[in-house]
Short mmCIF file of C-alpha atoms in Angstrom, two decimals:
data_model
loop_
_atom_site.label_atom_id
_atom_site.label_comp_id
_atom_site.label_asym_id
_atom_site.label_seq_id
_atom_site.Cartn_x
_atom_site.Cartn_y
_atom_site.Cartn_z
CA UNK A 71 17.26 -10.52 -11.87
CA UNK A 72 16.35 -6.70 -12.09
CA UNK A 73 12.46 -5.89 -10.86
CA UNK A 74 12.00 -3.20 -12.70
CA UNK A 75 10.00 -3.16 -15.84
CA UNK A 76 10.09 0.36 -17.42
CA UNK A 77 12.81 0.95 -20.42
CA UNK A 78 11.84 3.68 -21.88
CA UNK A 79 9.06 6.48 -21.08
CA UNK A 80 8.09 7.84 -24.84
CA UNK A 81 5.54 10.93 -23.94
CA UNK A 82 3.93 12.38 -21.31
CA UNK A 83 0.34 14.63 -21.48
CA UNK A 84 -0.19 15.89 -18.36
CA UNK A 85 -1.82 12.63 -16.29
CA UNK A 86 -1.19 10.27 -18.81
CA UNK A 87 2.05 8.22 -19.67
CA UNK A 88 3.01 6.05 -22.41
CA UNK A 89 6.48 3.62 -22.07
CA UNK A 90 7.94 0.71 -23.54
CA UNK A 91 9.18 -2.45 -21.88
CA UNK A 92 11.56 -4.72 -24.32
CA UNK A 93 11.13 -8.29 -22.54
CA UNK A 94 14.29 -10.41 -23.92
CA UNK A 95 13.93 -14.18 -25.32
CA UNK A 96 15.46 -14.95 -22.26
CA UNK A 97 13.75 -12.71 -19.92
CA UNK A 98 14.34 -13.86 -15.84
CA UNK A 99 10.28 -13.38 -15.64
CA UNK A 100 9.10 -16.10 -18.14
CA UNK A 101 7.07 -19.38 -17.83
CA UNK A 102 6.78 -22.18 -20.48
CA UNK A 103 3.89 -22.86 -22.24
CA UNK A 104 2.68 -25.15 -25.70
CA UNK A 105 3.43 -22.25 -27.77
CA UNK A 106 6.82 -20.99 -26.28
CA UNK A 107 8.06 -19.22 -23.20
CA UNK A 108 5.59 -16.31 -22.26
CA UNK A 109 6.15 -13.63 -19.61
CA UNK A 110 4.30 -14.39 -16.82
CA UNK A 111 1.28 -11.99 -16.42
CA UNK A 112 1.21 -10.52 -13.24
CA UNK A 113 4.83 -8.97 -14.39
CA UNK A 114 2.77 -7.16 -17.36
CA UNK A 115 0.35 -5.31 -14.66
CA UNK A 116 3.61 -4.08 -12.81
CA UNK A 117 4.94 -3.29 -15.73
CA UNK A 118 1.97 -0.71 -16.36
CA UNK A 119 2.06 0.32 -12.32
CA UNK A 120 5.66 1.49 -12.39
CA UNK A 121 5.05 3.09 -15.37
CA UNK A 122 2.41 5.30 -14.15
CA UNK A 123 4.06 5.81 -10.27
CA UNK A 124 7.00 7.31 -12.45
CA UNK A 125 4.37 9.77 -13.30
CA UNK A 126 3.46 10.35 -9.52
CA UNK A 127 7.01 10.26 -8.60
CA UNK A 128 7.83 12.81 -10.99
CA UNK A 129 4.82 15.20 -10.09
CA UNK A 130 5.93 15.43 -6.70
CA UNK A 131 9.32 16.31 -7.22
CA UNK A 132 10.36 13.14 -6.09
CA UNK A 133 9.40 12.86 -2.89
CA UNK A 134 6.45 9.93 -2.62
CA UNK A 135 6.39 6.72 -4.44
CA UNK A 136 2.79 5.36 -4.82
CA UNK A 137 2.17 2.12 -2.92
CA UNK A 138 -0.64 0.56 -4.60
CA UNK A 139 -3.15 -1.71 -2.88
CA UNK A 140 -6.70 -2.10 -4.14
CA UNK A 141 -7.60 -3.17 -7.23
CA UNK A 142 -11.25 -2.99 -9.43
CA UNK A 143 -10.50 -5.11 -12.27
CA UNK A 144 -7.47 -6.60 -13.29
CA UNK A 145 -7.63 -8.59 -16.97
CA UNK A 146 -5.30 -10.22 -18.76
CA UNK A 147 -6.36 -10.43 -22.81
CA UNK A 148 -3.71 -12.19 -24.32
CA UNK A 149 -0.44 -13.85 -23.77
CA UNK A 150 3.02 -11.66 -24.20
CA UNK A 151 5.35 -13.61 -25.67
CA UNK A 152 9.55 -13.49 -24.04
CA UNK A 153 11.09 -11.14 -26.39
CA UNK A 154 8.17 -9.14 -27.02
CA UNK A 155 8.29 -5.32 -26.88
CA UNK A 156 5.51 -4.09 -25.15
CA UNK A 157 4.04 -0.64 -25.54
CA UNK A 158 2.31 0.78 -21.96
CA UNK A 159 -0.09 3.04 -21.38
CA UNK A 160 -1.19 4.88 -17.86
CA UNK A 161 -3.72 8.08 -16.70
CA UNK A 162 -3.88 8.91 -13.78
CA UNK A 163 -7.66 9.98 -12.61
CA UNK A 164 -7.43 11.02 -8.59
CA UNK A 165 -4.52 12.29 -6.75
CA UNK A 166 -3.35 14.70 -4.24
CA UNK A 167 -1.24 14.38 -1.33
CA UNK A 168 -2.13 11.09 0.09
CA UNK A 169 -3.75 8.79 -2.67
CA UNK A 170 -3.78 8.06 -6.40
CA UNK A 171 -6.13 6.09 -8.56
CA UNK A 172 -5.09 4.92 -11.89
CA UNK A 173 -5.85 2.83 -15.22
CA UNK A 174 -3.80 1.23 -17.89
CA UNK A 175 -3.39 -1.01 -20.37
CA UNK A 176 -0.84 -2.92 -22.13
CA UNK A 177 -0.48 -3.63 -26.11
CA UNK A 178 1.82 -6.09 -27.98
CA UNK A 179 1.80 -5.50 -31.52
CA UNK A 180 -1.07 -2.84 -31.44
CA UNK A 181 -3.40 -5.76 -29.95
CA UNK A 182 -4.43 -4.86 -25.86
CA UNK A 183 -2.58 -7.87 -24.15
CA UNK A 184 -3.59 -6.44 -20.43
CA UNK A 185 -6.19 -4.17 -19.11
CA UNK A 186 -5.92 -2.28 -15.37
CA UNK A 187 -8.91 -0.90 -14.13
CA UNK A 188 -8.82 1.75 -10.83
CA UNK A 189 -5.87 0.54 -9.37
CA UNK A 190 -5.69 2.47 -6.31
CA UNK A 191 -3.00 3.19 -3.26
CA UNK A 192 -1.21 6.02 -1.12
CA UNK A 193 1.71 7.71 -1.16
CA UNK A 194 4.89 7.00 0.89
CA UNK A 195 8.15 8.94 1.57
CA UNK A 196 10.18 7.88 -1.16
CA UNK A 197 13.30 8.47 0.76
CA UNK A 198 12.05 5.66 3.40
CA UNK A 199 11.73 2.92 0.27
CA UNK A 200 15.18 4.30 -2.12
CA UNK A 201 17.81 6.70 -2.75
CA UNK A 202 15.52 9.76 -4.08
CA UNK A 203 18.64 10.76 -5.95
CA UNK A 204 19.34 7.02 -7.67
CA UNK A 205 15.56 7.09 -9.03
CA UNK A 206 15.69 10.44 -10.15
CA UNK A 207 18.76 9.49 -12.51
CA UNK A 208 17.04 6.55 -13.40
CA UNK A 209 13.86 9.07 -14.77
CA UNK A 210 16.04 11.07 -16.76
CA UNK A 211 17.95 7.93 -18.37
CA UNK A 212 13.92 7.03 -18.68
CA UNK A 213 13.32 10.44 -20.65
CA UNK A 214 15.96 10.31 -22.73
CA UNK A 215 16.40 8.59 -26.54
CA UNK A 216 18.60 5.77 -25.49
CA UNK A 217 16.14 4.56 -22.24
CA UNK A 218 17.23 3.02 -19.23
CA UNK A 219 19.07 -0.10 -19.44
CA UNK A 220 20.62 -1.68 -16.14
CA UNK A 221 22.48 -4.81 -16.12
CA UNK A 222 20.87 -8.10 -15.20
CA UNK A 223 22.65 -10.89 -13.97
CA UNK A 224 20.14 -13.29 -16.67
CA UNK A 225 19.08 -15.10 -13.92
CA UNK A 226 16.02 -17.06 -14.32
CA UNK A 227 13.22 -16.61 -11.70
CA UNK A 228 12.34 -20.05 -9.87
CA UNK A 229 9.15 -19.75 -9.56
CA UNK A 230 9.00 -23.12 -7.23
CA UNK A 231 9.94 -20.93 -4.11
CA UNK A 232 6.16 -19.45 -4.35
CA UNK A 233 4.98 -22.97 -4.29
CA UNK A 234 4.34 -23.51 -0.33
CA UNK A 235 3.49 -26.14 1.69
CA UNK A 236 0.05 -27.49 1.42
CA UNK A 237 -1.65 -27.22 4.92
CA UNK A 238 -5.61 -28.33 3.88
CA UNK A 239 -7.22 -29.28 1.02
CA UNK A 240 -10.99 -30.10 0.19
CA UNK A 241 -12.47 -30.43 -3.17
CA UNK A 242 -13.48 -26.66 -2.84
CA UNK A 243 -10.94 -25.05 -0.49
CA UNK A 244 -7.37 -25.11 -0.04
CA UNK A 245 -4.70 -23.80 2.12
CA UNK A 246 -0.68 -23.45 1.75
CA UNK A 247 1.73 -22.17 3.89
CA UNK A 248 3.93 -20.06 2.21
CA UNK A 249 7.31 -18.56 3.39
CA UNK A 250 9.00 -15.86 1.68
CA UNK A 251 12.93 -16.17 1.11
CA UNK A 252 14.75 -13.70 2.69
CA UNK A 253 17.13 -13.28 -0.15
CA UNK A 254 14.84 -12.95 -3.21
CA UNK A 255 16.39 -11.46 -6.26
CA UNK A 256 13.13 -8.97 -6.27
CA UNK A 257 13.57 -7.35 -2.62
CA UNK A 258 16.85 -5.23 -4.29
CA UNK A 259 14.40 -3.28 -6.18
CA UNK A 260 11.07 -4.07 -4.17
CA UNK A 261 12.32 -1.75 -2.49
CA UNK A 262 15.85 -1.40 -1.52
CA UNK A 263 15.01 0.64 1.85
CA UNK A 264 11.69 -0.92 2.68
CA UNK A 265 11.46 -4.97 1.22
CA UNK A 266 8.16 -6.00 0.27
CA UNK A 267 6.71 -8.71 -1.57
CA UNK A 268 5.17 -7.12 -5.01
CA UNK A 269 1.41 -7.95 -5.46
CA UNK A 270 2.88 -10.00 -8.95
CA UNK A 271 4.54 -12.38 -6.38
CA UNK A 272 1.44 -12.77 -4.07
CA UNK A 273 -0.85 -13.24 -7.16
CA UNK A 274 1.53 -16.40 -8.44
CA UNK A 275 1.54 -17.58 -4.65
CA UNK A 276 -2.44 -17.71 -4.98
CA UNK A 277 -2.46 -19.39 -8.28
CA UNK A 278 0.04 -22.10 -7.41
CA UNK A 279 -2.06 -22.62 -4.38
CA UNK A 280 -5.43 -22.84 -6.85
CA UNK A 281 -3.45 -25.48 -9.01
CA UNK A 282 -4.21 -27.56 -6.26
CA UNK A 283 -7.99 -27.34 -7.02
CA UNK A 284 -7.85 -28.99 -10.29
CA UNK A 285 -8.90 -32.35 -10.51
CA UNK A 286 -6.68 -35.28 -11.68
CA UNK A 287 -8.87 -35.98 -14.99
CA UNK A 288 -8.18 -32.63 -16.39
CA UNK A 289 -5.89 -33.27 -19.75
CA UNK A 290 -2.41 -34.17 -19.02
CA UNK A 291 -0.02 -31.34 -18.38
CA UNK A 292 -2.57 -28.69 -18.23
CA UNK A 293 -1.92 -25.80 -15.55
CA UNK A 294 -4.25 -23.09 -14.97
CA UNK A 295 -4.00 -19.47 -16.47
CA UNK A 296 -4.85 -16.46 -15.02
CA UNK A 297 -8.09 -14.37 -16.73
CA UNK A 298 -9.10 -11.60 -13.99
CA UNK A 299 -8.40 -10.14 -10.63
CA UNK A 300 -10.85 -8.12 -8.96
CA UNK A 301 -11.53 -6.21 -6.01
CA UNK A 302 -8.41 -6.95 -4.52
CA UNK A 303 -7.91 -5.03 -1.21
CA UNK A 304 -4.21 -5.58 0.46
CA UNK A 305 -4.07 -4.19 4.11
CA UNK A 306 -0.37 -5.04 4.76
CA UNK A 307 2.98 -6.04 3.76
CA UNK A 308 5.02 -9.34 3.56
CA UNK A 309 8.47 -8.54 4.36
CA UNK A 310 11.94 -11.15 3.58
CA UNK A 311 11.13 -14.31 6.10
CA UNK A 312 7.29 -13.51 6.82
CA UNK A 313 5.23 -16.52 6.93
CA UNK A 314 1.53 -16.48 5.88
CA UNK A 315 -0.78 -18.75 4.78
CA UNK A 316 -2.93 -18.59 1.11
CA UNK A 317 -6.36 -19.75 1.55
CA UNK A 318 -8.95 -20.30 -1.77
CA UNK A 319 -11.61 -21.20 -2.24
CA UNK A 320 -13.91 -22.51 -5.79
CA UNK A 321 -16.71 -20.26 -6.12
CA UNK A 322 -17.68 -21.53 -9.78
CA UNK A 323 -16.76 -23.82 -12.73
CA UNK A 324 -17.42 -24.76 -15.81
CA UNK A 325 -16.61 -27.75 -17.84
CA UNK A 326 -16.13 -28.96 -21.35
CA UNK A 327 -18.16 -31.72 -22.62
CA UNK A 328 -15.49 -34.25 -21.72
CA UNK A 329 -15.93 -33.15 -17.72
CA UNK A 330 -13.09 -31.09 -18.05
CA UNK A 331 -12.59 -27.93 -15.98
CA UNK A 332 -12.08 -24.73 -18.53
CA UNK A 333 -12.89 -22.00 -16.34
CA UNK A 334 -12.53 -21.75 -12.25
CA UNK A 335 -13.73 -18.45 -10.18
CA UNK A 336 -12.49 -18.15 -6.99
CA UNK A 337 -12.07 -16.14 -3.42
CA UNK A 338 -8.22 -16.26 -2.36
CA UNK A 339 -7.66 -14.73 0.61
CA UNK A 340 -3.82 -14.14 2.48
CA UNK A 341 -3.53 -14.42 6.34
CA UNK A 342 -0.66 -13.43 8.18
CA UNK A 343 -0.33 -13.77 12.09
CA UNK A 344 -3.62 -14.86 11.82
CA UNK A 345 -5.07 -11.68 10.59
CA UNK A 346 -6.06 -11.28 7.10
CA UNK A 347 -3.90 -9.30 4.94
CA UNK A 348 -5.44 -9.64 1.22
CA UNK A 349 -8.53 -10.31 -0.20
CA UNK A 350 -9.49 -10.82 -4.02
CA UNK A 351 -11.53 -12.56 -6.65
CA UNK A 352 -9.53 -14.29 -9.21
CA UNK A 353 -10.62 -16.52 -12.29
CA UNK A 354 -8.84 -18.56 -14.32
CA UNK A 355 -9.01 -20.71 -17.60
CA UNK A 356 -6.82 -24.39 -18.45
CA UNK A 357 -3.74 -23.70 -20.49
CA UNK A 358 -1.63 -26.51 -21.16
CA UNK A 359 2.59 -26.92 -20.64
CA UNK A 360 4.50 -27.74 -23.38
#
């Protein structure tokens, strides 16, 4: 399994950037749902954030990768089906030495399937996260007609590893204990020099944990679907091994008629060593499994 989410990058005007991602029917990255397999969507957001650090990367000569961290508004519009071809779409607003701030959006068909609001982070040496002279092949494969291509082993992500162990649950609150796998398929390009877990991974960690939350006389099969992330603020890493626990808690609901949950807002919040590490507001609607 490849983590890397780019193909192609069609144009460039000064701070903006517009790419393509081709997801395959059998793309590593998908989940099942009553309509057919979609790609899961915190994959679509990092899609649209490697798309626009490519930009960064490039600017400086290729010398700093952004690392980003904080997070206004995060929404996702629609589902992306596997084997979709998705067109992306980045500006950046802020940057200099240090920091960059950012928006995006995602399309499938011409119809906005994700939306990125001030997405924000800092620069690091790129040397101390990959080979400076592997990525900047990789940008001009990226540049030119054919794209970028690498194979993939076709792997399917299990998805189960994120699951944890449930520590403490209430009818409001939970808390799992999650430990990362030293050998996950997305550490080789998470990054190669300097492993950490991608915000896509901590964001499924959270919502498995939520699943929790919903009550047994929802409808059968139904799983909850991610709507919104915002004001996330990370202030560290999870590295292959770490241990940390994901706490949430149910700010709001609403039901159907029938008593059944359709929406859920919540406050998830990531501890590790005891000191807390993220920090975000997520909501969620029901979606149901095929």
């Amino acid at each position: 399994m490849r983590f890397l989410f780019v193909d192609k990058i069609d144009q460039i005007h000064q701070n903006t950037i517009i790419g393509t991602k081709r997801f395959r029917p059998d793309d590593p990255m998908r989940q099942p749902s009553s309509t057919g397999d979609m790609i899961a969507p915190g994959v679509v957001s990092e899609a649209i954030g490697q798309l626009v650090s490519w930009l960064a990367i490039a600017g400086n000569d290729f010398t700093g990768r952004p690392v980003f961290l904080f997070a206004d508004n995060i929404e996702v519009r629609g589902p992306v089906p596997a084997g979709s071809e998705v067109r992306l779409e980045a500006t950046i607003h802020e940057s200099n030495t240090e920091t960059l701030v950012f928006s995006g959006a995602a399309f499938v068909d011409g119809n906005c399937v994700h939306k990125v609001e001030n997405c924000s982070g800092y620069f690091m040496p790129l040397d101390q996260l990959e080979d400076p002279g592997v990525t900047q092949r990789r940008y001009e494969f990226l540049r030119s007609a054919k794209g970028l291509y690498l194979e993939d082993d076709g792997q399917p992500f299990d998805f189960g590893v994120l699951q944890g162990k449930l520590v403490e649950q209430s009818e409001k609150t939970v808390t799992v204990e999650n430990t990362i796998p030293r050998d996950a398929a997305f550490f080789a390009d998470h990054f190669p020099r300097f492993p950490v877990t991608p915000i896509v991974m901590i964001n499924e960690m959270i919502g498995l944990a939520t699943q929790n939350l919903i009550p047994k006389s929802s409808p059968p099969d139904s799983q909850i679907q991610i709507h919104s992330v915002r004001n996330v603020k990370i202030r560290d890493f999870i590295r292959p091994g770490e241990t940390c626990l994901t706490k949430v808690k149910v700010i709001e609901t609403e039901k159907n008629k029938l008593g059944e949950i359709t929406q859920i807002q919540t406050m998830a919040e990531i501890l590790k060593g005891g000191k807390r590490i993220l920090r975000g507001l997520y909501a969620y609607g029901s979606a149901v499994v095929a």
